[in-house]
Short mmCIF file of C-alpha atoms in Angstrom, two decimals:
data_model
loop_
_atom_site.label_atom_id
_atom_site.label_comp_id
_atom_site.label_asym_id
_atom_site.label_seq_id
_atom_site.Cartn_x
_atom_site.Cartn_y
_atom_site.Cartn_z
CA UNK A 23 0.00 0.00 0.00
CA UNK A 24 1.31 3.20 -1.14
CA UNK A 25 1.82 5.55 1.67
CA UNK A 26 -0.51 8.10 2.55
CA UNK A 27 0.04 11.67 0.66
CA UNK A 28 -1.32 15.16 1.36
CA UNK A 29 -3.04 17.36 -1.06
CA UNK A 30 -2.05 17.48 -4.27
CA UNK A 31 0.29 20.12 -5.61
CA UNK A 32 -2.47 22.88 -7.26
CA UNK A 33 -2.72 20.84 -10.71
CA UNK A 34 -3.47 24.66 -13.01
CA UNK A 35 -2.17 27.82 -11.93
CA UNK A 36 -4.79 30.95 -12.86
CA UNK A 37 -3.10 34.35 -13.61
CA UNK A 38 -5.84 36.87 -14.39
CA UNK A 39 -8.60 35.57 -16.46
CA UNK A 40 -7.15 32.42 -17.97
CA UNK A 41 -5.13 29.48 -17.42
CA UNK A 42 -1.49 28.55 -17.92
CA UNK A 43 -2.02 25.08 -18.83
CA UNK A 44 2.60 24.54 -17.97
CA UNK A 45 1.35 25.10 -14.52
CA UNK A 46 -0.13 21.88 -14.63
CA UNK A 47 1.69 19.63 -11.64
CA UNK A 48 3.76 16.35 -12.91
CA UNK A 49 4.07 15.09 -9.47
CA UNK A 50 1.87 14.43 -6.49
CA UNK A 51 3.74 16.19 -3.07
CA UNK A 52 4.72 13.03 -1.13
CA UNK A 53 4.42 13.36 3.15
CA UNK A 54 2.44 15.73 4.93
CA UNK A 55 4.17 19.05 6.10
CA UNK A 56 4.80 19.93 9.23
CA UNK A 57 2.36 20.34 11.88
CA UNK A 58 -0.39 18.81 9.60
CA UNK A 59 -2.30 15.85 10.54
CA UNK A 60 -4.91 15.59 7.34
CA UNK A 61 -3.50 12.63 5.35
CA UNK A 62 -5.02 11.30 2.04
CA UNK A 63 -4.14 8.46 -0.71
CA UNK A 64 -6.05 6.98 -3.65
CA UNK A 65 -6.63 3.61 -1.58
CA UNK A 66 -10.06 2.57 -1.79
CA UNK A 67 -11.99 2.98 1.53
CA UNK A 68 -15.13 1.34 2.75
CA UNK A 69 -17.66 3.62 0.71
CA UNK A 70 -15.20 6.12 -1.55
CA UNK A 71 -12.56 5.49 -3.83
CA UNK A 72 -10.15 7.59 -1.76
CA UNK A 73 -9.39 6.99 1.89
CA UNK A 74 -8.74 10.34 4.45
CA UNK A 75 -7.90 10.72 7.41
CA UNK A 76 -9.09 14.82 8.13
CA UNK A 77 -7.70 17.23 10.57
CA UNK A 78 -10.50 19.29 11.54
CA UNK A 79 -8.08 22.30 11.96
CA UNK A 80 -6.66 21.62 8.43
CA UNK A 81 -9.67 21.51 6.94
CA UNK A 82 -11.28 24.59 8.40
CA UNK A 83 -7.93 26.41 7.60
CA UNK A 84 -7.98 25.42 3.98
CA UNK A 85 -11.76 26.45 4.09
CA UNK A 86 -10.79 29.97 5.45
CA UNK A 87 -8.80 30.26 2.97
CA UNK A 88 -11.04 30.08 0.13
CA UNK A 89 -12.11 33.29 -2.22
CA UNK A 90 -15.53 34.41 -0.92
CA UNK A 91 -17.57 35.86 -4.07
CA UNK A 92 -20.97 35.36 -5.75
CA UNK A 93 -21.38 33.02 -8.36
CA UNK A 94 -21.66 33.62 -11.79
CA UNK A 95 -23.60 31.70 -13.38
CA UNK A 96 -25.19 33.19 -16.58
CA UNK A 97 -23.57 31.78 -19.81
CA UNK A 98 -23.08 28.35 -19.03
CA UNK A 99 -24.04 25.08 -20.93
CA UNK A 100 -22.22 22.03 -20.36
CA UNK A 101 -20.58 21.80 -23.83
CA UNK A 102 -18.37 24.30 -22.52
CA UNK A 103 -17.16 21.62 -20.85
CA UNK A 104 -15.65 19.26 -23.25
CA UNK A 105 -16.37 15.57 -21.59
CA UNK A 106 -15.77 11.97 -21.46
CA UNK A 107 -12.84 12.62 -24.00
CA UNK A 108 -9.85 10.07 -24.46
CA UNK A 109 -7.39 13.14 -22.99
CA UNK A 110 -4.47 10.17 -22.15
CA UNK A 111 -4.49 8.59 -25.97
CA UNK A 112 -5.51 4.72 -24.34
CA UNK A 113 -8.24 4.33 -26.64
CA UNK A 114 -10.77 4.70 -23.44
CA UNK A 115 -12.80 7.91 -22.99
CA UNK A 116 -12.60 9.36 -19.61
CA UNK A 117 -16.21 7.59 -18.05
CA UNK A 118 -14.47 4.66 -19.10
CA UNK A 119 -11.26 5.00 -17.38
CA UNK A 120 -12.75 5.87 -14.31
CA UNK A 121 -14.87 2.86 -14.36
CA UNK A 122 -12.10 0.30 -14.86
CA UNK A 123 -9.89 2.25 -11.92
CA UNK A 124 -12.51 2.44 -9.37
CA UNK A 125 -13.62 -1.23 -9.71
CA UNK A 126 -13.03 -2.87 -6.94
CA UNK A 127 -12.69 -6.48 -9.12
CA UNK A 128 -9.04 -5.10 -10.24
CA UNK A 129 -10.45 -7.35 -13.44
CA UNK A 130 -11.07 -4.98 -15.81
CA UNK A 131 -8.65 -3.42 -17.85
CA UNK A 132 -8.80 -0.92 -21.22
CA UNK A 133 -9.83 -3.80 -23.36
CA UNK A 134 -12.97 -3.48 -21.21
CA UNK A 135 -13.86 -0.30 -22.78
CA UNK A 136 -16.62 0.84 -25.40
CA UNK A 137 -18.79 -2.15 -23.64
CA UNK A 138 -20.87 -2.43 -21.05
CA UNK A 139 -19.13 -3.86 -18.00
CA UNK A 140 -19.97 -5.98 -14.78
CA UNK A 141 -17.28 -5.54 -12.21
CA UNK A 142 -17.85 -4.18 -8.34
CA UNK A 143 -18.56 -0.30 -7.66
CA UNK A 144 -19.35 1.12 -4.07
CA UNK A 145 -21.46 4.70 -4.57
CA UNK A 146 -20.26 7.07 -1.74
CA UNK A 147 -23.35 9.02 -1.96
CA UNK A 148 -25.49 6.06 -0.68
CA UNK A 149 -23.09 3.61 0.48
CA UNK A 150 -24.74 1.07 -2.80
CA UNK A 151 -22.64 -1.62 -4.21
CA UNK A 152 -23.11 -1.73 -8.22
CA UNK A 153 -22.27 -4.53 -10.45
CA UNK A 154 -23.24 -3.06 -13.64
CA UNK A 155 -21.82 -0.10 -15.55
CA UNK A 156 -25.19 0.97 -16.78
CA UNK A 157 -26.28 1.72 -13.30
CA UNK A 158 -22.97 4.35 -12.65
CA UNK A 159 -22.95 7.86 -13.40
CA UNK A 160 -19.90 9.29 -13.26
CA UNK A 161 -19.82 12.32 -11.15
CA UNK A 162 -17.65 15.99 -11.16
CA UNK A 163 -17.46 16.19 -7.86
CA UNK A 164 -17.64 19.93 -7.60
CA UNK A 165 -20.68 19.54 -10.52
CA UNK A 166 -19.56 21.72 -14.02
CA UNK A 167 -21.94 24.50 -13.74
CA UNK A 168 -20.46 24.66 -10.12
CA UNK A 169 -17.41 25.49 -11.15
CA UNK A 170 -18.27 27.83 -14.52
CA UNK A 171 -20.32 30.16 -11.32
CA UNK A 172 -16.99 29.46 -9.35
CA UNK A 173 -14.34 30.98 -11.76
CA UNK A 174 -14.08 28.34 -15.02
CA UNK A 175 -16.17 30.92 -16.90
CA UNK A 176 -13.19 32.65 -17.10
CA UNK A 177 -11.18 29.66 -18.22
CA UNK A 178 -10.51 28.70 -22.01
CA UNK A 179 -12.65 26.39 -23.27
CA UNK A 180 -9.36 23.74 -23.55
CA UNK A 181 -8.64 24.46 -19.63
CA UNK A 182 -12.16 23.65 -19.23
CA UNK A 183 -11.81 20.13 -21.17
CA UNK A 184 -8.79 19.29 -18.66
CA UNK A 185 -11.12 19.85 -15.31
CA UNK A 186 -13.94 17.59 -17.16
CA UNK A 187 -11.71 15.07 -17.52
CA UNK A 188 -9.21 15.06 -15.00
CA UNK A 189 -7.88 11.85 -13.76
CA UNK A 190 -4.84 12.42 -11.02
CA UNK A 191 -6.45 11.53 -7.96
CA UNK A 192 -9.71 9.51 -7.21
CA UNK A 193 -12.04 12.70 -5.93
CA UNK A 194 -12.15 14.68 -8.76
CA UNK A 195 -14.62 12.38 -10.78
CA UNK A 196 -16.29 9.31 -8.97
CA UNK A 197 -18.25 6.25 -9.48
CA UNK A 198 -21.64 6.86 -7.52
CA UNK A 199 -25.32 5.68 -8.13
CA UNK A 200 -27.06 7.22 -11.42
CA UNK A 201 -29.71 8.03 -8.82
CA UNK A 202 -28.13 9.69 -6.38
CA UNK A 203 -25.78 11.53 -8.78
CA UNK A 204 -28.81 12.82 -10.39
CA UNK A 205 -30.46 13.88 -7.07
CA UNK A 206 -27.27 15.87 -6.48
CA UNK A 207 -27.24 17.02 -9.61
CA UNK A 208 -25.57 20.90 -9.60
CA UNK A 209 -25.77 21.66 -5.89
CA UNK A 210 -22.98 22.65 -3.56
CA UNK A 211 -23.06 21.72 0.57
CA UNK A 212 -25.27 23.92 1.39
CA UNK A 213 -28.26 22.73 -0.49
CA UNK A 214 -27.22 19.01 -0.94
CA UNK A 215 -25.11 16.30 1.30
CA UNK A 216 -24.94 12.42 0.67
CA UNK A 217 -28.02 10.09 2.11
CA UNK A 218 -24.73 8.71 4.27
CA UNK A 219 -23.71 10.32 6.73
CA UNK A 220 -21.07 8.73 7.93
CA UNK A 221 -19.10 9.76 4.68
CA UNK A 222 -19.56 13.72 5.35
CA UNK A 223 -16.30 14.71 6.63
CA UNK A 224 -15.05 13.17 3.46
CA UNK A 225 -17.53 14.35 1.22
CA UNK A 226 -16.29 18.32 2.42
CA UNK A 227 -12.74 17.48 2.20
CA UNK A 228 -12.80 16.23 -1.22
CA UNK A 229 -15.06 19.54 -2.43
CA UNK A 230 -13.29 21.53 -0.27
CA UNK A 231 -10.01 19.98 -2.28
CA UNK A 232 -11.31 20.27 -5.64
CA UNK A 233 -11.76 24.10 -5.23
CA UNK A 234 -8.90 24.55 -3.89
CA UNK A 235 -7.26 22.77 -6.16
CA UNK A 236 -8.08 24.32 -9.45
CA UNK A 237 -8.84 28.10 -7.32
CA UNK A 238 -12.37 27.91 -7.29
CA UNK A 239 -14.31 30.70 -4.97
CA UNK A 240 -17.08 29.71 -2.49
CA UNK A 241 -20.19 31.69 -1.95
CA UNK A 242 -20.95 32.56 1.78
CA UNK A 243 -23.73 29.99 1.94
CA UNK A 244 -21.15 26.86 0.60
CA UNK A 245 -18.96 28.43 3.05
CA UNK A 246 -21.39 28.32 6.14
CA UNK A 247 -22.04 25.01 5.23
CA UNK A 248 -18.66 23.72 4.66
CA UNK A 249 -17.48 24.97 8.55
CA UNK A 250 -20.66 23.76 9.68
CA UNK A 251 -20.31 20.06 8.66
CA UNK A 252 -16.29 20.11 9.31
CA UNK A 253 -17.68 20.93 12.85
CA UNK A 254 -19.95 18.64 13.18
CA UNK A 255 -18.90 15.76 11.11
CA UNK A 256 -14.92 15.72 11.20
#
């Protein structure tokens, strides 16, 4: 088992109103620095594809830290948003890939692809084990239009292509239930959480991640939320 690592180095660095796609990170930062006690690795857990271990402190920190601001959300349409493209050149699309790397078989592989496939998926949204592809959505965590209102409207559309498909770490898109996928559908923490509770502390790290990640702005509702739950769930 691979040791545990802390956040990602940011994977796009923003300058003004558009991305500088050479800021993209080769390597994930190995260890966690000093003083920090929120560890995180790509090992499957119980009911999420990632496992995380959350320092309350940490998190609330990195939620401080956040830009406040009111989303923007006129313009958008999801083919801004080029999706489910074959980014890596393996002859799978990117709703593919993360199918065959978040079954927890280990049997399927790219030759799987372009087919309907039966392997074993755990939804973190309802704690559901699936056995058939058909029955998966694959989900942005922080949803698309989320981010467009969060700062990707300013984005090119080819920066906006890399955060659709994005496949470094295991909480930027994720297996889950077409149901409850679709009952999340575009909301942030403060108007939708996952029917399990148990996964909450989780669930606000990885979102919490995500915008951090690629410098996406909360409004002050997310924000309420997000200290809320990391108080009362982490």
């Amino acid at each position: 088992m691979r040791a545990p690592r802390l956040l990602l180095v940011l994977p796009l660095v923003f300058a003004a109103s558009c991305s500088d796609l050479s800021g993209l990170a080769d390597d994930a930062s190995s260890g966690a620095p000093a003083g920090s006690g929120t560890q995180v690795s790509d090992e499957f857990s119980d009911t999420a594809p990632f496992t995380v271990t959350v320092d309350p402190a940490d998190l609330t920190a990195a939620i401080e830290a956040l830009e406040v601001a009111a989303e923007r959300d006129g313009g958008y349409d999801r083919s801004l948003f080029p999706h489910w493209k074959d980014d890596d050149g393996n002859g799978c699309d990117a709703r593919d890939d993360v199918l065959v790397k978040q079954d927890r078989t280990g049997a399927l592989s790219e030759a799987d692809c372009d087919a309907a496939m039966t392997g074993e998926w755990v939804s973190m949204y309802d704690g559901e084990t699936v056995t058939a592809s058909g029955d998966i959505d694959i989900d942005h965590f922080v949803p698309l239009k989320e981010a467009w209102g969060s700062g990707a409207v300013d984005w090119t559309t080819e920066d906006r292509q890399v955060y659709a498909n994005w496949q470094e770490n295991n909480w930027h898109l994720i297996a889950v239930t077409a149901s409850s996928n679709r009952s999340k559908s575009d909301q942030d923490p403060a108007e939708w959480m996952p029917e399990d509770e148990a996964v909450w502390c989780a669930y606000v790290w990885a979102w919490v991640e995500v915008k951090t990640e690629w410098r996406l702005s909360v409004d002050e509702a997310e924000k309420t939320a997000l200290l809320d739950y990391t108080a009362s769930a982490c």
